[in-house]
CSV table of C-alpha atoms in Angstrom, one decimal:
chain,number,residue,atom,x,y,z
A,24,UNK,CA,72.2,177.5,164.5
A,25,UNK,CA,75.1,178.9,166.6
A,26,UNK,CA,77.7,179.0,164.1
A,27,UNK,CA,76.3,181.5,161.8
A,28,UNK,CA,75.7,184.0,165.0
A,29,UNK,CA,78.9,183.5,166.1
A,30,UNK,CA,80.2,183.9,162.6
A,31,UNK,CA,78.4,187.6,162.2
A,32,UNK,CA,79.2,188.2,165.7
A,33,UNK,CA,83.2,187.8,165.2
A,34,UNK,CA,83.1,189.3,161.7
A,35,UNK,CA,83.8,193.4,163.1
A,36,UNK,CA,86.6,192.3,165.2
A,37,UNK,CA,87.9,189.7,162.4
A,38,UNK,CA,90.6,192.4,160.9
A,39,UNK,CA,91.7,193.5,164.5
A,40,UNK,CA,92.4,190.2,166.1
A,41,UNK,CA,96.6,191.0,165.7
A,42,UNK,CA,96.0,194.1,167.4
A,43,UNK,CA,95.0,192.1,170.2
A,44,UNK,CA,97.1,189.7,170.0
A,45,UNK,CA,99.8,192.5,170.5
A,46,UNK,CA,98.0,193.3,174.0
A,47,UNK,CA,98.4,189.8,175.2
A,48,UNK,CA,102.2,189.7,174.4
A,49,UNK,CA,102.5,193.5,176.2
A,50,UNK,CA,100.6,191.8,179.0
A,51,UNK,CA,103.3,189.1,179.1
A,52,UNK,CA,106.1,191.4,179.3
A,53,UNK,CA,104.3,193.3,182.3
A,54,UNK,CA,104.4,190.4,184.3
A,55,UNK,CA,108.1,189.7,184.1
A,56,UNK,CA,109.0,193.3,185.1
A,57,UNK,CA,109.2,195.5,181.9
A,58,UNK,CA,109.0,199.3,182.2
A,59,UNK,CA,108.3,199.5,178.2
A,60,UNK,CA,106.2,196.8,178.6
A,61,UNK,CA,104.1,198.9,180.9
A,62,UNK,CA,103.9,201.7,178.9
A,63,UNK,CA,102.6,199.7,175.8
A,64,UNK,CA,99.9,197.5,177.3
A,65,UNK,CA,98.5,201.5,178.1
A,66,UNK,CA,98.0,202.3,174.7
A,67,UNK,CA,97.1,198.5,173.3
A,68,UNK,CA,94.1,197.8,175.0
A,69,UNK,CA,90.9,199.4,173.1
A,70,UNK,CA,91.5,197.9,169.8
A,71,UNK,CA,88.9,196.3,169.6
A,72,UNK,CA,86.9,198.8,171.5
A,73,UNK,CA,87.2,201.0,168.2
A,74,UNK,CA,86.8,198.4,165.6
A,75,UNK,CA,83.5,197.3,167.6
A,76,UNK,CA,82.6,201.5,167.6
A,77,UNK,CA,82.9,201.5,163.8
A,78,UNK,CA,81.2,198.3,163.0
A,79,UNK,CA,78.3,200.1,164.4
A,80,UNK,CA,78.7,203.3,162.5
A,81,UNK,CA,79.8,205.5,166.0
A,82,UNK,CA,82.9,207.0,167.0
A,83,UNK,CA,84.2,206.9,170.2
A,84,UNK,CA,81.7,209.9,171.6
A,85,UNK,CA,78.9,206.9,170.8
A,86,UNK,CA,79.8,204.9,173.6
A,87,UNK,CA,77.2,203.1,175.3
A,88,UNK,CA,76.6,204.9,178.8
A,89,UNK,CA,77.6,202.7,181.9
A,90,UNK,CA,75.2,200.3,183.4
A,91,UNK,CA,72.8,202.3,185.4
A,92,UNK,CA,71.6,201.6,189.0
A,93,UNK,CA,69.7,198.4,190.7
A,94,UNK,CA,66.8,200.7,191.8
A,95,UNK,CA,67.2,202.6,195.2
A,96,UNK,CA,71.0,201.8,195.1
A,97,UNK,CA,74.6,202.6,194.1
A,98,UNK,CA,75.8,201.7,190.6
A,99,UNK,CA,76.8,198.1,190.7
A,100,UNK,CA,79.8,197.0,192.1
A,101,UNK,CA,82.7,197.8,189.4
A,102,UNK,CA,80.3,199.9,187.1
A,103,UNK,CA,83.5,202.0,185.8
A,104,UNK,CA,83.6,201.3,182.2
A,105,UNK,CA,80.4,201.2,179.4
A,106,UNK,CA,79.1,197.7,179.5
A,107,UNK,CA,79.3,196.3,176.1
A,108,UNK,CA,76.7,195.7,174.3
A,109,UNK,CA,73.8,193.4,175.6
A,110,UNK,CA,75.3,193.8,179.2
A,111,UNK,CA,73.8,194.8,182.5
A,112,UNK,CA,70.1,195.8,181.8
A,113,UNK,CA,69.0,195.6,185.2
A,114,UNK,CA,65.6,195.0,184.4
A,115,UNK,CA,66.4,191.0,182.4
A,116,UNK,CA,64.5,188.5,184.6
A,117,UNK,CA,66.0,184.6,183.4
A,118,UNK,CA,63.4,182.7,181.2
A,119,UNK,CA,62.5,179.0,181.7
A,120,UNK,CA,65.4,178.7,178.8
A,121,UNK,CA,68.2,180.2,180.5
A,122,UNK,CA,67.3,180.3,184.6
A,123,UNK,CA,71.2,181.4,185.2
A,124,UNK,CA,72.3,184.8,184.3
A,125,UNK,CA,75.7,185.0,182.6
A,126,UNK,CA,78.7,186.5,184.4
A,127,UNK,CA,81.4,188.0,182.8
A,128,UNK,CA,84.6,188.4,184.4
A,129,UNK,CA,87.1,190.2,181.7
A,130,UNK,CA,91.0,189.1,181.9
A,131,UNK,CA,94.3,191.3,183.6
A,132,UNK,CA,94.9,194.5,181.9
A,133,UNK,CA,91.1,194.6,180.0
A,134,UNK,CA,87.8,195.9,181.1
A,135,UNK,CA,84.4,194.6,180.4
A,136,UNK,CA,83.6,196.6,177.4
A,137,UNK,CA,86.5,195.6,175.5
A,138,UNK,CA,86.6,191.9,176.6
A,139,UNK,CA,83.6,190.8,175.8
A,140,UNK,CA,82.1,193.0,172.6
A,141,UNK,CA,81.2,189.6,170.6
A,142,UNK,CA,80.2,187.3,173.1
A,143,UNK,CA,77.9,189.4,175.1
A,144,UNK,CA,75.7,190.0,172.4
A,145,UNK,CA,76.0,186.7,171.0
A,146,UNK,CA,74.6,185.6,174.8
A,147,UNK,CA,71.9,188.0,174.7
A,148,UNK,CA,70.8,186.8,171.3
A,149,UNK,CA,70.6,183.8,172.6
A,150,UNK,CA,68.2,184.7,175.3
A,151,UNK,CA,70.5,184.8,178.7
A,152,UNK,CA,70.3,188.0,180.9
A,153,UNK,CA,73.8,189.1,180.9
A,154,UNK,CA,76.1,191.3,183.0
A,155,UNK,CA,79.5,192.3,183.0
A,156,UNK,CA,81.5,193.8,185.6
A,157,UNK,CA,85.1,195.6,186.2
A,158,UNK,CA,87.4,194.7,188.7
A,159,UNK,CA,91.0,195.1,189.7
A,160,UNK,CA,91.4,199.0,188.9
A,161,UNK,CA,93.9,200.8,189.7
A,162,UNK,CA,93.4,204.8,189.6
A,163,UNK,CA,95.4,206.6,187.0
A,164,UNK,CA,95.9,203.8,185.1
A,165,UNK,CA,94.2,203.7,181.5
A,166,UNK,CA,94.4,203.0,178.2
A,167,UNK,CA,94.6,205.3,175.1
A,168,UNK,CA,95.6,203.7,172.3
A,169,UNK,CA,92.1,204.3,170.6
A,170,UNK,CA,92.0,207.9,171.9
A,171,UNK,CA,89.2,207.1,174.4
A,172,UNK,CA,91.1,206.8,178.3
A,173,UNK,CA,89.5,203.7,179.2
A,174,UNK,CA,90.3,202.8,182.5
A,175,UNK,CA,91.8,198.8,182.5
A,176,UNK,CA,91.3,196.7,185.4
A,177,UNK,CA,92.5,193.2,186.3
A,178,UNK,CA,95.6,194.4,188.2
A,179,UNK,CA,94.3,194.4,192.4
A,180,UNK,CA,95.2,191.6,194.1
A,181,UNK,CA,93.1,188.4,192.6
A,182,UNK,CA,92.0,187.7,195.9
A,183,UNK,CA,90.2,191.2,196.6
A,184,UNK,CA,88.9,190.9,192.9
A,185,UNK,CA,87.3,187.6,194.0
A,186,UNK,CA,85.5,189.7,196.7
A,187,UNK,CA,84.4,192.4,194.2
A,188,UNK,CA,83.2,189.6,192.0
A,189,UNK,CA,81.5,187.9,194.9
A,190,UNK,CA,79.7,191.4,195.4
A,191,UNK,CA,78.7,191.5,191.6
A,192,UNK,CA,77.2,188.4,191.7
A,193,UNK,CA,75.4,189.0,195.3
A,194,UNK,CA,74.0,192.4,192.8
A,195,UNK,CA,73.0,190.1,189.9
A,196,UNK,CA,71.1,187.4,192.0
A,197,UNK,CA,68.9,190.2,194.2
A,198,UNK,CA,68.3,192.4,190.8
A,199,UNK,CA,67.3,189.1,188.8
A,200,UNK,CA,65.5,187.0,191.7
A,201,UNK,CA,67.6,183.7,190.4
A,202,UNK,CA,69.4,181.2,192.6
A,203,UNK,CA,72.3,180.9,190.9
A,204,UNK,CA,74.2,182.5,188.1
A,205,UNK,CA,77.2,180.8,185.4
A,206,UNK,CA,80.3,182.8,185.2
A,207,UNK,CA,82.7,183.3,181.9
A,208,UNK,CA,85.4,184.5,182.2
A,209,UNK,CA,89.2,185.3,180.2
A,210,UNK,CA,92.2,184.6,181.1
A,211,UNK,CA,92.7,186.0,184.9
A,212,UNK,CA,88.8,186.2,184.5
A,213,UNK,CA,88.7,182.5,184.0
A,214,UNK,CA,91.0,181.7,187.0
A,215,UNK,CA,89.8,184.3,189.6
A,216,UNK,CA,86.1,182.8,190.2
A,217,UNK,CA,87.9,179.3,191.2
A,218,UNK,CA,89.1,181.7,193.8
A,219,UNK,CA,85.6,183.1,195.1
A,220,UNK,CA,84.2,179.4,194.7
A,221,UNK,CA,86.9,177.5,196.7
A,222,UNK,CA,87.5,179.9,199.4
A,223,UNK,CA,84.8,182.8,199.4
A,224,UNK,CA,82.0,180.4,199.4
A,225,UNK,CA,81.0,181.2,195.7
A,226,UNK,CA,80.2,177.3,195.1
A,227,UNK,CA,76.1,177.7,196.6
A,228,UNK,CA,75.6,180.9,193.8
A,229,UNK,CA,77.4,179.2,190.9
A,230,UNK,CA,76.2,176.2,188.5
A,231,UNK,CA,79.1,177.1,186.0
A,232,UNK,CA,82.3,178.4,185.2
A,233,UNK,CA,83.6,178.5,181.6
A,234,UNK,CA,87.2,179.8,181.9
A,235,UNK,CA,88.8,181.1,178.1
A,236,UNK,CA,92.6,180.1,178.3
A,237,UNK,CA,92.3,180.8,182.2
A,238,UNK,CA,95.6,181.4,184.3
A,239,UNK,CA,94.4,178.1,186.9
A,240,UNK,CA,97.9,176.9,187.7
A,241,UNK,CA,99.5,180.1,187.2
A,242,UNK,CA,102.6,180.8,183.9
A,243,UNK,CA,105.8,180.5,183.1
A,244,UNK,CA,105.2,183.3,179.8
A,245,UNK,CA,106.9,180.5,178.0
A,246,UNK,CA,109.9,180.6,181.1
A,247,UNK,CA,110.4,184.4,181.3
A,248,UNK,CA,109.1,184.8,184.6
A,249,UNK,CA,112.2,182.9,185.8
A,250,UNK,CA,114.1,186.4,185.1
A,251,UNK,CA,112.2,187.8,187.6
A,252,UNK,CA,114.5,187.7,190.3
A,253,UNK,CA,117.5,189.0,188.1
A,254,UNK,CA,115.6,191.8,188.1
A,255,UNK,CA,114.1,192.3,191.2
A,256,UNK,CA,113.5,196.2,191.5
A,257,UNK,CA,112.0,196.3,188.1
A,258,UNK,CA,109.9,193.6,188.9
A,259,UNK,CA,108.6,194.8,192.1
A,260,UNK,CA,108.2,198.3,190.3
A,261,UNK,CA,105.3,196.4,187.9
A,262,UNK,CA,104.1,194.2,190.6
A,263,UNK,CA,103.2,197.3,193.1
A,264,UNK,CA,101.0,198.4,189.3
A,265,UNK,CA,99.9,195.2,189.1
A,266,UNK,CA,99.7,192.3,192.2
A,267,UNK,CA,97.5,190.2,189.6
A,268,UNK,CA,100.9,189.5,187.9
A,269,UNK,CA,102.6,188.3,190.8
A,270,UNK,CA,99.4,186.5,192.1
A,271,UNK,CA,99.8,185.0,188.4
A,272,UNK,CA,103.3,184.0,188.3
A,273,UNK,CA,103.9,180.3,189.0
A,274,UNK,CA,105.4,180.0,192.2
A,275,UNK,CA,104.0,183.1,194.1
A,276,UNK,CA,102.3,182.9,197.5
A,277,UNK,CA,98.2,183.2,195.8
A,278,UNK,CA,99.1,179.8,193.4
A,279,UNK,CA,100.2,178.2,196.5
A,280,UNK,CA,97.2,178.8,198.4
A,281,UNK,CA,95.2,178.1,195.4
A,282,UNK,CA,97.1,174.6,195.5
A,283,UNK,CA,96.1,173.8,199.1
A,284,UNK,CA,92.9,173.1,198.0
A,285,UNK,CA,91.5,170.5,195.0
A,286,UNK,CA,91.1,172.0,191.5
A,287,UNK,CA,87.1,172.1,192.1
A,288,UNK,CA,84.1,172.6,194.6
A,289,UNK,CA,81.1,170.3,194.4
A,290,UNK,CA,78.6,171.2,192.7
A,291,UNK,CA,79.8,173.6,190.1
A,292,UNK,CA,80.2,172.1,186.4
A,293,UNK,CA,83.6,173.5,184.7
A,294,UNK,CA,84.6,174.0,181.4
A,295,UNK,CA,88.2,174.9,180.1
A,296,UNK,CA,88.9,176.2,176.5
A,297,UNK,CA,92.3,176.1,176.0
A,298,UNK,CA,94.5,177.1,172.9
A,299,UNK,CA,97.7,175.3,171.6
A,300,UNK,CA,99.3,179.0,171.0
A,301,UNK,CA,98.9,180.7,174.3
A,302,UNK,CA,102.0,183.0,174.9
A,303,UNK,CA,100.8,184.5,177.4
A,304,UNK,CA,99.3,181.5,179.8
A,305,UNK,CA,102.1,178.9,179.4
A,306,UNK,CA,102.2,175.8,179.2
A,307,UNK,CA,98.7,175.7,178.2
A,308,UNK,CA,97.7,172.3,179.5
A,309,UNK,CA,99.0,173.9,182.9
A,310,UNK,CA,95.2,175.5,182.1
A,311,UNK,CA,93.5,172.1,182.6
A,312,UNK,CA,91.6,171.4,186.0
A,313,UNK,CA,91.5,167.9,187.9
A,314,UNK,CA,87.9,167.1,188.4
A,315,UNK,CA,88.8,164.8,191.1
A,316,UNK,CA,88.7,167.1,194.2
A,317,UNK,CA,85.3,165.7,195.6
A,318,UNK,CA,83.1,166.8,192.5
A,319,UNK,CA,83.8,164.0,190.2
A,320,UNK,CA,85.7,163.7,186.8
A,321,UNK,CA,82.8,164.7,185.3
A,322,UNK,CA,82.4,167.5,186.8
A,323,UNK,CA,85.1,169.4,184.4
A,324,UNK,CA,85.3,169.7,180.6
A,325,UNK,CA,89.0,170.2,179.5
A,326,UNK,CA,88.7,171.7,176.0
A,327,UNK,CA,91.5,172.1,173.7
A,328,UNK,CA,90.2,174.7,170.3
A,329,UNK,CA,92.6,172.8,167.9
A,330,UNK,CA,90.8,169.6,168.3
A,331,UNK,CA,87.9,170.8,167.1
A,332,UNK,CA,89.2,173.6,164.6
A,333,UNK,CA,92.9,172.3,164.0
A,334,UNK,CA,93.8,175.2,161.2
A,335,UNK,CA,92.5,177.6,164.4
A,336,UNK,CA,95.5,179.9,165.3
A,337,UNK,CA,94.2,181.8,167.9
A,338,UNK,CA,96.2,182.7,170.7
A,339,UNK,CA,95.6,184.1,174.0
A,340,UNK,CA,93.3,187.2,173.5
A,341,UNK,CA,92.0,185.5,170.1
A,342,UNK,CA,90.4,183.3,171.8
A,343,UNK,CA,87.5,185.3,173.6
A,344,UNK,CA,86.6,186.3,170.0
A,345,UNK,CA,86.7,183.4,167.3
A,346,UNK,CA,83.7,181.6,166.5
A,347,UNK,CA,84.8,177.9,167.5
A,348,UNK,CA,85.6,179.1,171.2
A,349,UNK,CA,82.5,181.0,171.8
A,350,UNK,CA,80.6,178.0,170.0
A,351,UNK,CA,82.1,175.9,173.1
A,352,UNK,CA,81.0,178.6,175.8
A,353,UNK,CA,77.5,178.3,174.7
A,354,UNK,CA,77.4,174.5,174.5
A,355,UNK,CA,79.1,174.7,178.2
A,356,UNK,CA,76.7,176.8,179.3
A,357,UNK,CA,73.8,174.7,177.6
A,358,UNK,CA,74.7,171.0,177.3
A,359,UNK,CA,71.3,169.6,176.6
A,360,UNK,CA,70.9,171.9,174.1
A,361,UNK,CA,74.6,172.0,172.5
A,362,UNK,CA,75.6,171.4,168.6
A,363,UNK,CA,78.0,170.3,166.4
A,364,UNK,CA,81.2,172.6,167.0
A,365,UNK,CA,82.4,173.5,163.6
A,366,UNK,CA,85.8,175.2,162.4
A,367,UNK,CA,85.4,179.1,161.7
């Protein structure tokens, strides 16, 4: 059953979920222009990277080694953190079971070590050939708060990202020999592969996107990003760190191209897993897509976590970690096959 995996996959990380949940709210503050917001979000990140390090008796000098090379080539597009565990072995070829590989597309201000140390190996349990890529660095920009310098991506412009993305998954097809691969993603990770599938041609080398509280319509951060232009020179001083945050902002140029075009591409099945206590990706229903852009209302599964765990109170980074929302990723990703979701 999934449930108990997704229970003893959660469990390390079960003690450091505030920790993260301090991240998303730094993350917030970066994109309506905060110098000591900036700072922060350096030293919040890798929580969970060292709670994941000591569940598995290792300090930080145990770190898995980064992804090595597709054979006769460069390391793979975005190979600049460790993968995290059950991530980017080059030699996976897809059973019958699982003919997609699984994508992983980590959120702004993460990388893909920290973003996804329960659900890759969860995925890999399960049978799926998994990779995980970086995108979105910036040099010079890392964070330290676990006293490894990890460098965090997520902050390059989302539609180069969607590029770098498109690369990975160009990597993952040739290395695996399959047709297509399903993409998860977090947050800005959830949002930026709508990007690559709408207007990179993504949509013939996708079957599915599962977006975690994904930034689709861009956010408000609850209405502080209308304090943005009371503060312009601030605000330009974070958004030259980060363009993902302008790119994110309701409003900006990138969520009005984004607009020009329906919520979906034909052809690709979507899934949304929303949470009622987002701070950071606000308002959360602003999360849901329209299947109705050519692809069909069935083409898109708007999930909300309370209604199937309604004591749940996971928020924005929570939710790439508890059990009920990773027990919806892998019934998205295999709906003939998918269970009971159950609280936890």
């Amino acid at each position: 059953m999934r449930t108990p995996l997704l229970r003893r996959a959660a469990r390390p990380l079960h003690n450091r979920l505030l920790g993260a949940a301090g991240a998303a709210l730094l993350a917030g503050a970066l994109l309506v222009g905060t110098p000591a917001g900036a700072a922060r979000a350096a030293d919040a990140t890798p929580t969970a990277s060292a709670a994941a390090a000591s569940a598995r008796g290792a300090g930080p000098a145990a770190l898995p080694a980064a992804a090595p090379a597709v054979a006769g080539q460069l390391p793979p597009d975005g190979d600049t953190v460790a993968s995290p565990p059950g991530a980017n072995d080059w030699t996976c070829r897809p059973g019958a079971a699982h003919p997609n590989p699984v994508v992983l597309v980590h959120g702004t201000f993460a990388n893909r070590y920290e973003n996804w140390l329960v659900l890759s190996p969860l995925l890999k349990s399960l049978g799926y050939c998994v990779f995980a890529l970086d995108y979105g660095t910036v040099p010079g920009i890392t964070s330290s708060g676990s006293g490894l310098l990890l460098p965090i991506g997520g902050l390059g412009p989302v539609a180069d990202s969607a590029a770098q993305l498109g690369r990975f998954v160009d990597l993952v097809r040739g290395a695996t020999g399959a047709a297509k691969v399903d993409l998860v993603g977090h947050s800005q990770g959830g949002m930026l592969p709508n990007y690559y599938l709408k207007f990179l041609g993504g949509a013939a080398a996708v079957g599915k996107l599962v977006a975690l509280a994904p930034s689709n319509h861009g956010t408000t951060l609850d209405g502080i990003t209308n304090l943005a232009p009371y503060l312009p020179r601030v605000a330009e001083l974070i958004y030259t760190a980060c363009a993902a945050c302008r790119d994110q902002a309701v409003g900006s140029d990138f969520n009005r191209r984004m607009a020009s075009r329906p919520d979906t591409v034909p052809g690709v099945r979507y899934t949304v897993i929303s949470t009622v206590y987002d701070e950071v990706v606000t308002p959360y229903r602003s999360q849901f897509l329209n299947g109705s852009g050519g692809a069909g209302p069935a083409a898109v599964d708007n999930e909300v976590l309370q209604a199937h765990c309604p004591l749940s109170l996971a928020e924005h980074v929570a939710v790439a970690f508890t059990p009920t929302a990773l027990h919806l990723v892998t019934n998205a990703l295999d709906p003939a096959h998918a269970t009971p979701v159950l609280c936890g």
